[in-house]
Tab-separated table of C-alpha atoms in Angstrom:
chain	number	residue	atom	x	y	z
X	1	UNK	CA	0.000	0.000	0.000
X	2	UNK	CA	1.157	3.322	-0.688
X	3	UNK	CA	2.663	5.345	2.305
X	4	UNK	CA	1.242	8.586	3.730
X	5	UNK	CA	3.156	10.819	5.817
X	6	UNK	CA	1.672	12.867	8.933
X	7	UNK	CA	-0.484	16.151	7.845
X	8	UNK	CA	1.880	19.663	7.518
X	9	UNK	CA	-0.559	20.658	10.765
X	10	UNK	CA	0.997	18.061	12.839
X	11	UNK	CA	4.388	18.940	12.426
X	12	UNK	CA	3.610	22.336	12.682
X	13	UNK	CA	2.049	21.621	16.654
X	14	UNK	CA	5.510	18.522	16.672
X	15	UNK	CA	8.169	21.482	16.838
X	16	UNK	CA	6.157	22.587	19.641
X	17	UNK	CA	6.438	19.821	21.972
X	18	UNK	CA	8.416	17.071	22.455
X	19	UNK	CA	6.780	13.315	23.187
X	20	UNK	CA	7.186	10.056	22.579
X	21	UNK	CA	5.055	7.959	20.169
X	22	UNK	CA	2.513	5.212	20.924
X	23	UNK	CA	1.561	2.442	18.794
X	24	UNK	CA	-2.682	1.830	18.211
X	25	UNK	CA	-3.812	0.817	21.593
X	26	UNK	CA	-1.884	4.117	22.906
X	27	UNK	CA	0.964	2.178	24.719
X	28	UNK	CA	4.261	3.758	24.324
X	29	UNK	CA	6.870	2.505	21.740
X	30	UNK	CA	10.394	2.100	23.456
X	31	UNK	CA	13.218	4.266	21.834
X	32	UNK	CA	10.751	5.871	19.698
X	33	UNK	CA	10.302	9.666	20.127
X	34	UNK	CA	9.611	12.863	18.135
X	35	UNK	CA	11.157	16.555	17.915
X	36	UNK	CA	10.837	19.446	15.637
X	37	UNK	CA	8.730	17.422	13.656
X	38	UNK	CA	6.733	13.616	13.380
X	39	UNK	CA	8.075	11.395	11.839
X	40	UNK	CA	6.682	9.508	8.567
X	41	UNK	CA	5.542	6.747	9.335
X	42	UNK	CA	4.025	4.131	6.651
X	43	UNK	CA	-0.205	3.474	6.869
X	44	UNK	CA	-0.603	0.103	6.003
X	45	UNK	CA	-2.550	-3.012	6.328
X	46	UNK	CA	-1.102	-6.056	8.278
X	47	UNK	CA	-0.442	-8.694	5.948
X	48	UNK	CA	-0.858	-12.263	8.197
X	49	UNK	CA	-0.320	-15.615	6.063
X	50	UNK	CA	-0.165	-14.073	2.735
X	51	UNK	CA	-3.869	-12.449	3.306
X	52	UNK	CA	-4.803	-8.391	4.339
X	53	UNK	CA	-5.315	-9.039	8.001
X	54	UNK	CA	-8.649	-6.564	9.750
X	55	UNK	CA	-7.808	-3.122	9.675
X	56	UNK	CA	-4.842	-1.375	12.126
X	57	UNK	CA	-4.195	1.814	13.568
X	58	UNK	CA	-0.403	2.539	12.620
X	59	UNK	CA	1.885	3.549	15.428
X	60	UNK	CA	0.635	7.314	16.786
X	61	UNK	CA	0.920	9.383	19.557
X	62	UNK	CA	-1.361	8.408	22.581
X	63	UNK	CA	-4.282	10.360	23.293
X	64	UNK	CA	-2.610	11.901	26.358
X	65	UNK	CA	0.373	12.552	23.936
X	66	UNK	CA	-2.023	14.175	21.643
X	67	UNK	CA	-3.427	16.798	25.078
X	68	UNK	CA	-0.087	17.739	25.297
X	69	UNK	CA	0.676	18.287	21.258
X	70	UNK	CA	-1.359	20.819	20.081
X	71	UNK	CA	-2.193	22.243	24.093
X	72	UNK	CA	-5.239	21.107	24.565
X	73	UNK	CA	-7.417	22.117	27.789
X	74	UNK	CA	-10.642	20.948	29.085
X	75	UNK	CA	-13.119	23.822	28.509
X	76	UNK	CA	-15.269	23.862	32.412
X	77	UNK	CA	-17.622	26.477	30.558
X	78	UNK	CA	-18.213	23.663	28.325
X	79	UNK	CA	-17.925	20.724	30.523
X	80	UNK	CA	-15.724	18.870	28.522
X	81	UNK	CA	-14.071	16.184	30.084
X	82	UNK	CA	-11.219	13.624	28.011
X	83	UNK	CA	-11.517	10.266	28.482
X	84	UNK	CA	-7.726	8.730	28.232
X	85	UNK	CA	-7.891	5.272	29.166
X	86	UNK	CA	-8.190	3.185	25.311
X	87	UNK	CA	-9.505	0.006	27.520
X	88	UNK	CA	-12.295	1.945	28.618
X	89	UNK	CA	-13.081	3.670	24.746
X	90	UNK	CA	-12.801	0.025	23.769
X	91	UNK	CA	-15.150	-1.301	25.764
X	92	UNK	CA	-17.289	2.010	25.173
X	93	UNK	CA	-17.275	1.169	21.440
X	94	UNK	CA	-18.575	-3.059	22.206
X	95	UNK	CA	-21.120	-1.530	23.456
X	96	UNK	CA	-22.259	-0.435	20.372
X	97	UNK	CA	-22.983	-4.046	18.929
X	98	UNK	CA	-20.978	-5.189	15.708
X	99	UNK	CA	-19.244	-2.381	13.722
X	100	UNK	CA	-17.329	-4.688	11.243
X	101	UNK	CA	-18.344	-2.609	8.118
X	102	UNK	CA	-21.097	-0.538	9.942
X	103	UNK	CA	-21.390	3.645	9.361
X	104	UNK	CA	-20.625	5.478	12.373
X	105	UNK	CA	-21.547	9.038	13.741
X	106	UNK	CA	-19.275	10.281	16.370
X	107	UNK	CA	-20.588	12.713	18.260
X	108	UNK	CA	-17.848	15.408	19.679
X	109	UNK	CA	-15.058	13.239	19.517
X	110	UNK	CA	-12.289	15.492	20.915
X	111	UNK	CA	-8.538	14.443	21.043
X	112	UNK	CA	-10.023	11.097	19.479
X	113	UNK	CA	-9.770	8.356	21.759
X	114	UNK	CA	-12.983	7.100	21.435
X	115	UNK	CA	-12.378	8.367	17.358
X	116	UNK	CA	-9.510	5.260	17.764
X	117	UNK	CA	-11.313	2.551	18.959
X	118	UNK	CA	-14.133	2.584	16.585
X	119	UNK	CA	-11.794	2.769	13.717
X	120	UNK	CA	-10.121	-0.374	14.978
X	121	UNK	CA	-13.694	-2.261	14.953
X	122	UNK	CA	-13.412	-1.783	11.256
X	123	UNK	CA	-16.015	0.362	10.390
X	124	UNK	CA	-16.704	1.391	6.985
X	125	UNK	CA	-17.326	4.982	7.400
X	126	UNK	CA	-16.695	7.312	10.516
X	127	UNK	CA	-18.390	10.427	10.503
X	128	UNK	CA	-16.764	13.063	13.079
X	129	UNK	CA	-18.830	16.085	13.917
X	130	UNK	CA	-16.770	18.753	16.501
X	131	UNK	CA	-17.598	21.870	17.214
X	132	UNK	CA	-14.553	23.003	18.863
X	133	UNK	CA	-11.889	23.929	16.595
X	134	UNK	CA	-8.846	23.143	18.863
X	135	UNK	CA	-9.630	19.374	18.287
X	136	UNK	CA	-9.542	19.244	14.362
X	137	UNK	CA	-5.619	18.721	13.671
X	138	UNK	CA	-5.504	15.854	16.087
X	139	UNK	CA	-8.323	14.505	14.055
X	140	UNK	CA	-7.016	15.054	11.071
X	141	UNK	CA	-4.144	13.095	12.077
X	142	UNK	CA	-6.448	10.000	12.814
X	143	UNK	CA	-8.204	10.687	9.339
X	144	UNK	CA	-4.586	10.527	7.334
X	145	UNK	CA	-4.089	7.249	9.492
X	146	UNK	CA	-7.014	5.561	7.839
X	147	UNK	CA	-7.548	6.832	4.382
X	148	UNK	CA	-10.805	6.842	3.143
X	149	UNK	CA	-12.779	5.851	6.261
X	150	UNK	CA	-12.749	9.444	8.014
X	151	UNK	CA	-14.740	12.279	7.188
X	152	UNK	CA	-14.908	15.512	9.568
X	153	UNK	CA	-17.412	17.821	9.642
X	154	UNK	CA	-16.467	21.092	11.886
X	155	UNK	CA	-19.863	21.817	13.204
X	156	UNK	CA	-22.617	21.960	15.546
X	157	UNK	CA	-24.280	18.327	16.432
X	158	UNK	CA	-27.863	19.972	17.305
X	159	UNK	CA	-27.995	21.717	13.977
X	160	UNK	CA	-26.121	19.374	11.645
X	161	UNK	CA	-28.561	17.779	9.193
X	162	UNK	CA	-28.335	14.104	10.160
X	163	UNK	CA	-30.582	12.659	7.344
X	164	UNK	CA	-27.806	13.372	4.895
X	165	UNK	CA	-25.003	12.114	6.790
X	166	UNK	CA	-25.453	8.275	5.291
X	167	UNK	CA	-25.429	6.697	2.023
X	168	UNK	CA	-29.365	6.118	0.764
X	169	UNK	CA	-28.859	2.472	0.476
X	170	UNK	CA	-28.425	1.564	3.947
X	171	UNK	CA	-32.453	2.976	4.662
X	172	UNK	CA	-34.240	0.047	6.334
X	173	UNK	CA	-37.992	-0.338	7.137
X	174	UNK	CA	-39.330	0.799	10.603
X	175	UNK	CA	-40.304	-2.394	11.401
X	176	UNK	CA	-37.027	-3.874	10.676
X	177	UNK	CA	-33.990	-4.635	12.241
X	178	UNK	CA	-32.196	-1.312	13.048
X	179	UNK	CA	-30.220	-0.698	10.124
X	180	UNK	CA	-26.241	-0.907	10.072
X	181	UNK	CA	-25.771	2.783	11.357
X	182	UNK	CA	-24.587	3.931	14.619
X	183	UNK	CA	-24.534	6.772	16.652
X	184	UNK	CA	-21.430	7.258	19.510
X	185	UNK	CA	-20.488	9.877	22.294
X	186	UNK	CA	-18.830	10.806	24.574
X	187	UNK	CA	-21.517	13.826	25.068
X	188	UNK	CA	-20.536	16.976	27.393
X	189	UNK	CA	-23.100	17.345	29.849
X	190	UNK	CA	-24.055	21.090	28.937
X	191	UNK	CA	-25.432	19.435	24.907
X	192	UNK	CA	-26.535	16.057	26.503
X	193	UNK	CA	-29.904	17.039	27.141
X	194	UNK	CA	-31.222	19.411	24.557
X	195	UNK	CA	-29.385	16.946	22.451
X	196	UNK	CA	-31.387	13.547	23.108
X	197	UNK	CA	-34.315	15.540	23.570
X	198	UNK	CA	-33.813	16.527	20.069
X	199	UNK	CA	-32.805	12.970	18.927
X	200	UNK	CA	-36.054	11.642	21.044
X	201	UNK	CA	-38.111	14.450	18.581
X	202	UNK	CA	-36.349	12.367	15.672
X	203	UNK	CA	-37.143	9.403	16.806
X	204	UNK	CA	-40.341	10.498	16.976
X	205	UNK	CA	-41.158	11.835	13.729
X	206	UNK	CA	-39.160	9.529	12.582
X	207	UNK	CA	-36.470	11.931	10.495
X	208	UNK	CA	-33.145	13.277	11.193
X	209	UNK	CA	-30.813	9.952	11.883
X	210	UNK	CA	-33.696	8.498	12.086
X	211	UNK	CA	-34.597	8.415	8.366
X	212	UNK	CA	-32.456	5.290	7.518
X	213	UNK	CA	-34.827	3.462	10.456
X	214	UNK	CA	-34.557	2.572	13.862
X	215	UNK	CA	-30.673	3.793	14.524
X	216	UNK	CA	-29.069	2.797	17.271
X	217	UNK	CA	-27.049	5.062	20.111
X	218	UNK	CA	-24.257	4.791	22.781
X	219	UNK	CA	-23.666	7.782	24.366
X	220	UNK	CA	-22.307	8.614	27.893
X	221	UNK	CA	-24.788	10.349	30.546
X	222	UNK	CA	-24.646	10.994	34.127
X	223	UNK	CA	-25.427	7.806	36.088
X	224	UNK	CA	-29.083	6.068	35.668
X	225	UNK	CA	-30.225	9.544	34.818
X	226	UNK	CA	-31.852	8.120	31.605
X	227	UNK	CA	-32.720	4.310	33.174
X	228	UNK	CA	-34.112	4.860	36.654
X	229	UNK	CA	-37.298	3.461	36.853
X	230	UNK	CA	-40.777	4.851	39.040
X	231	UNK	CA	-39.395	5.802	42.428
X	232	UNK	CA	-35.724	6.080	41.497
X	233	UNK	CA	-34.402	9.275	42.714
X	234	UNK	CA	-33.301	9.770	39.247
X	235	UNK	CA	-36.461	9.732	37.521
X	236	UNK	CA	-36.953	12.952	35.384
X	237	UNK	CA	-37.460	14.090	32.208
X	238	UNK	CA	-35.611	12.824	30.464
X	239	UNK	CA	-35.478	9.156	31.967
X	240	UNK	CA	-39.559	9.041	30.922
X	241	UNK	CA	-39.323	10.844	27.367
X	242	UNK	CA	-36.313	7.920	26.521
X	243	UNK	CA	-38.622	5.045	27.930
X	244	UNK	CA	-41.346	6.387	25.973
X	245	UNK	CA	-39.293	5.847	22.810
X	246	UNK	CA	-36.793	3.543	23.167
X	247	UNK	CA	-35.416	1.200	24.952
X	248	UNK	CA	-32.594	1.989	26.906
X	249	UNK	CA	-30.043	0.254	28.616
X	250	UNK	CA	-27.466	1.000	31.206
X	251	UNK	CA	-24.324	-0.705	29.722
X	252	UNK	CA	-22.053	-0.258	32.400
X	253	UNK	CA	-20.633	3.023	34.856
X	254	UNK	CA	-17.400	4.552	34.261
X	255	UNK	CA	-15.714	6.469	37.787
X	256	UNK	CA	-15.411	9.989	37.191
X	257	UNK	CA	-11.767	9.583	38.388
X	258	UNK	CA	-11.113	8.331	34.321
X	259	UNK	CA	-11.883	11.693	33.013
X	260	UNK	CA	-9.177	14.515	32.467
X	261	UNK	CA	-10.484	17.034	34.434
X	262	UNK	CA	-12.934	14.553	36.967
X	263	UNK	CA	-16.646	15.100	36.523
X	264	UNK	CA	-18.573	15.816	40.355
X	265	UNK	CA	-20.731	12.267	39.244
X	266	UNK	CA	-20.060	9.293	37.637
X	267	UNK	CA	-21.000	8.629	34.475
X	268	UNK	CA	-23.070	5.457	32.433
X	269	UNK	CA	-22.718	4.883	29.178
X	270	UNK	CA	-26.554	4.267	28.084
X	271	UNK	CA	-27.606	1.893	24.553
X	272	UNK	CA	-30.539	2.931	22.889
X	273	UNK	CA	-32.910	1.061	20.203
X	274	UNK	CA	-36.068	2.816	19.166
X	275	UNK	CA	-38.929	1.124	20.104
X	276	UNK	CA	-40.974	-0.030	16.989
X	277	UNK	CA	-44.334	1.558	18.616
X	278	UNK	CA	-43.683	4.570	21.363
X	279	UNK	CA	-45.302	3.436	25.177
X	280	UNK	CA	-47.569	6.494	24.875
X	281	UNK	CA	-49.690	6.783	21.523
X	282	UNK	CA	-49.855	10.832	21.115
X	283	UNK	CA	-47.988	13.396	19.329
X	284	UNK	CA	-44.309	14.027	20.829
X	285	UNK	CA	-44.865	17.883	21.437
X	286	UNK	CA	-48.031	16.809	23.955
X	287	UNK	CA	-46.206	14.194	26.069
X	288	UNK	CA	-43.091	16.229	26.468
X	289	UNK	CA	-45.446	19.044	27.892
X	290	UNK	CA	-47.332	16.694	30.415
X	291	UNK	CA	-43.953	15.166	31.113
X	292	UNK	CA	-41.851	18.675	31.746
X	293	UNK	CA	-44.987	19.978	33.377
X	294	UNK	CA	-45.145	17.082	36.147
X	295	UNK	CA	-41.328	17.707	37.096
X	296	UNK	CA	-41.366	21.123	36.781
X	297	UNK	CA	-42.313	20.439	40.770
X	298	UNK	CA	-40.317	17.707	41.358
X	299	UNK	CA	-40.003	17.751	45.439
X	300	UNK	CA	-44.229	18.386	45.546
X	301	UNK	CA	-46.685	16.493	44.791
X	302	UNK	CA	-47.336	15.560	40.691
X	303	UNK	CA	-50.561	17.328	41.394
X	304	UNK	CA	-48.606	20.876	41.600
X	305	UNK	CA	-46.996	20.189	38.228
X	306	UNK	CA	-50.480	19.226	36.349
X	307	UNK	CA	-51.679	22.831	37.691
X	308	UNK	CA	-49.232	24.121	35.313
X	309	UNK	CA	-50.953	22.685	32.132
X	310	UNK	CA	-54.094	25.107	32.921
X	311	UNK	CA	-54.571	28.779	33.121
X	312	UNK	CA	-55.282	30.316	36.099
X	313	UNK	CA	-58.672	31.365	36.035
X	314	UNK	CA	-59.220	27.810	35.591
X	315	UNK	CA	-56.305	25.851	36.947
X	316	UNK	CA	-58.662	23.945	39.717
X	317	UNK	CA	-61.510	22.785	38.829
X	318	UNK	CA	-59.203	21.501	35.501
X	319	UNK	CA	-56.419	20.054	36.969
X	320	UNK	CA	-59.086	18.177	39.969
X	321	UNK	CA	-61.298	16.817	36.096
X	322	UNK	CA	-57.808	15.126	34.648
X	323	UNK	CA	-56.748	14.002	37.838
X	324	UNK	CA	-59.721	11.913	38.612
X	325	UNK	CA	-60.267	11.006	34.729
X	326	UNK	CA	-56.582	9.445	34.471
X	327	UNK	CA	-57.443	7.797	37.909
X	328	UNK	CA	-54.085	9.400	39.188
X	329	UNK	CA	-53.455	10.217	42.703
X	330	UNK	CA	-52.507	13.565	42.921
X	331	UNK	CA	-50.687	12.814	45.855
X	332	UNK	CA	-47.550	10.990	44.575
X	333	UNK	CA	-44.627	12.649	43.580
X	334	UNK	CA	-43.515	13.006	40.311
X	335	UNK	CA	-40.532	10.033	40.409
X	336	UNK	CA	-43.169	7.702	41.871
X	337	UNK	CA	-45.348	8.181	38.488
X	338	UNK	CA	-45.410	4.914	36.232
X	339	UNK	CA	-45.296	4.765	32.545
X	340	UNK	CA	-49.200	4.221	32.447
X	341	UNK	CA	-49.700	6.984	34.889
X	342	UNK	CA	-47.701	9.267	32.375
X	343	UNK	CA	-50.197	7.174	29.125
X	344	UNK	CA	-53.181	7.955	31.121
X	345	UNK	CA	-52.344	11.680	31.722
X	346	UNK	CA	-51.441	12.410	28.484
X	347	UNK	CA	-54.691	11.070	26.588
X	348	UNK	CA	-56.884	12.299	29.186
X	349	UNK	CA	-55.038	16.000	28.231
X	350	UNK	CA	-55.636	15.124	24.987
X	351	UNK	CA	-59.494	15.027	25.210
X	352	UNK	CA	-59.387	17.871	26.927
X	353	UNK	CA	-57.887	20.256	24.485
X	354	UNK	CA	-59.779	18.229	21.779
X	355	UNK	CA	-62.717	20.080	23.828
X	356	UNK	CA	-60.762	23.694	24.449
X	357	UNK	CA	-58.015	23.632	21.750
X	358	UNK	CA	-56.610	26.921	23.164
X	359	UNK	CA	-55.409	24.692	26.221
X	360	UNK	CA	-52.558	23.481	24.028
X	361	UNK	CA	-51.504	26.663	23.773
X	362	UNK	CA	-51.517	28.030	27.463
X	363	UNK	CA	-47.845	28.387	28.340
X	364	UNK	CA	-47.451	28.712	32.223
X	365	UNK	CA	-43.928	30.610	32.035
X	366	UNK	CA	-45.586	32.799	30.091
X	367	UNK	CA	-48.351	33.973	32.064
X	368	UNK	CA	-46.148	34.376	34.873
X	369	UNK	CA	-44.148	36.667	33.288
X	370	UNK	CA	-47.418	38.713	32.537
X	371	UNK	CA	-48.450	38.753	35.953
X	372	UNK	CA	-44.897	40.258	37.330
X	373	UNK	CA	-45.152	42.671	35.044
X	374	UNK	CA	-48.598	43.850	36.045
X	375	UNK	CA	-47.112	43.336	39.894
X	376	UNK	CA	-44.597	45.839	39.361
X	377	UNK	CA	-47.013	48.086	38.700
X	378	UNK	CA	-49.663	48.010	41.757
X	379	UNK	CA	-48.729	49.275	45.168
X	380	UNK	CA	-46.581	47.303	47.280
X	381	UNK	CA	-49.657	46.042	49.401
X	382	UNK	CA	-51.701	45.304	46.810
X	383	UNK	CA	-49.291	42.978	44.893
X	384	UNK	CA	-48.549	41.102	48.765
X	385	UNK	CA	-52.019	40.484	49.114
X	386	UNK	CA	-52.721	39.082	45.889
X	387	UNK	CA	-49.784	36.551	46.216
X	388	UNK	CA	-50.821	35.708	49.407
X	389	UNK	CA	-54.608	34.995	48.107
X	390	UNK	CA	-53.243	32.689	45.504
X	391	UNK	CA	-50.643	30.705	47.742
X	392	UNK	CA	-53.578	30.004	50.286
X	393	UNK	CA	-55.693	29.012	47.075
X	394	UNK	CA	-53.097	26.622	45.509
């Protein structure tokens, strides 16, 4: 095979630093070192017994090698935390299912570690989308190392347009097996949740990556925030929204003491299938309001959230008809609430603004912000009593 040096970019960042090289699992090659510039070093494919042997990572720098290269720092602002350990990005990437061949999206890959591992599975195609510019040379490095599988895309994951990021062949019927596309991150919590929320909107409508059919995900989240089940102190959101969809699956918990800098929590890395037919048959916009209305309370009692779904004038009376028509009891707290409790709240709300269609468009927030403004203007006594008045009604 033709040889391919290192990209002009690398040895510009080389003659800045001085480390030694590693070979594909990021181990360090003895003797081996580089200054004022990387070497050449020859891409190939392992030859075994006369036949091309799977596909190989040639001898690079390690990912902590990499850091150090082109100066690389952990954004806080961003929440970006490097995962260094390849025996962990390995075992990151199994999780995935087979790759051998498959069409991967890598979500923020960073100083590539996790970039590494799925290359060695022997994907087909890697898509890389990063947003943060201070990562591309090290990736392009990675791309050079295995031509024709790596294609980067400097951009923003929540408005890249997914539905062209795979060839039209691999599309595969809902009902199907999932097709032979993946998904993979490492995600930052800051984009994790308007992220999957998005993805979960996909799913939903069935678009974005979700075009090609039911594509699967692996992506890292803070521990059992997207698995805990009724009662777990986890339950949110998010954890009910992902049931709803998909199913989900803790894969296993990696210590926050892996991460360059350490994250305050531990964090899972979750699998996730779209479900063939969603747990709760009703348009995603209504579910994620009943769902983000019922934890908007979280500590109090679900009954405080529902309130929220009706205006004030008549936020009783409304709240006390869907209650007793979903048979919930307004009593529990939000994580105590089931995944029929969440069915029967949303089609009950359903009827309802089948009756009242402006109810669908009530926004809470907003009609709070209303009512602070015409606060501000009443007398200080006035504006007490009022509050006061509606505390004792709620």
């Amino acid at each position: 095979q033709p040889c391919t040096a290192l990209s002009a970019t690398a040895n510009q960042g080389a003659a800045r630093a001085q480390a030694p090289s590693g070979d594909a699992s990021g181990r360090r090659i003895r003797g081996a070192s580089f200054s004022g510039s990387v070497p050449v070093y020859s891409f190939c494919l392992m030859a075994v017994s006369g036949k091309v042997a799977a596909f190989q990572l040639p001898p690079l720098p390690t990912v902590g090698e990499i850091i150090k290269l082109f100066r690389l720092r952990a954004q806080k602002q961003l929440s970006q935390n490097f995962l260094l350990d390849l025996r962990l990005t390995d075992k990151i990437v199994r999780q995935a299912g087979k790759l051998k061949n498959a069409h991967v999206c890598e979500v923020g890959p960073g100083p590539g570690g996790i970039t590494r591992s799925i290359l060695s599975a022997g994907v087909e195609q890697l898509l890389l989308v990063e947003k943060d510019t201070r990562f591309i040379p090290g990736l392009q490095m990675l791309s050079e190392a295995a031509p024709g599988k790596v294609r980067i895309v400097h951009g923003d994951i929540l408005t890249y347009k997914m539905e062209k990021a795979f060839p039209k062949h691999l599309k595969k019927n809902w009902e199907d097996e999932p097709p032979n596309i993946h998904i993979i991150g490492n995600l930052p919590f800051s984009v994790s949740t308007p992220l999957i929320i998005k993805w979960l909107e996909n799913v939903s409508r069935k678009d974005g990556p979700f075009i090609y059919g039911r594509t699967q995900m692996t992506l890292t989240f803070q521990k059992e925030r997207l698995t805990a089940n009724a009662g777990g102190k986890q339950r949110s959101r998010l954890s009910i929204m992902s049931q709803h969809l998909c199913t989900v699956e803790n894969c296993f918990v990696i210590p926050g003491q892996a991460f360059v800098p350490k994250p305050e929590v531990d964090v899972a890395v979750v699998h996730f299938t779209p479900l063939v037919q969603p747990k709760i048959q009703q348009p995603f916009e209504l579910v994620e309001k009943v769902v983000r209305s019922v934890f908007q309370f979280r500590r109090k009692y679900c009954c405080r959230g529902i309130e929220t779904l009706f205006p004030e004038s008549e936020r009783l009376r409304k709240t006390e008809q869907l209650m007793m028509a979903a048979d919930v009891d307004p009593t529990l707290r939000p994580i105590q609430l089931s995944m029929s409790h969440f069915r029967n709240l949303c089609n009950t709300y359903r009827k309802m603004c089948e009756e009242d269609p402006s109810l669908f468009a009530y926004n809470y927030r907003e009609e709070l912000k209303q009512k602070k403004k015409k606060q501000q203007h009443l007398p200080k006594s006035t504006s007490q009593t009022e509050q006061t008045e509606e505390e004792n009604r709620l």
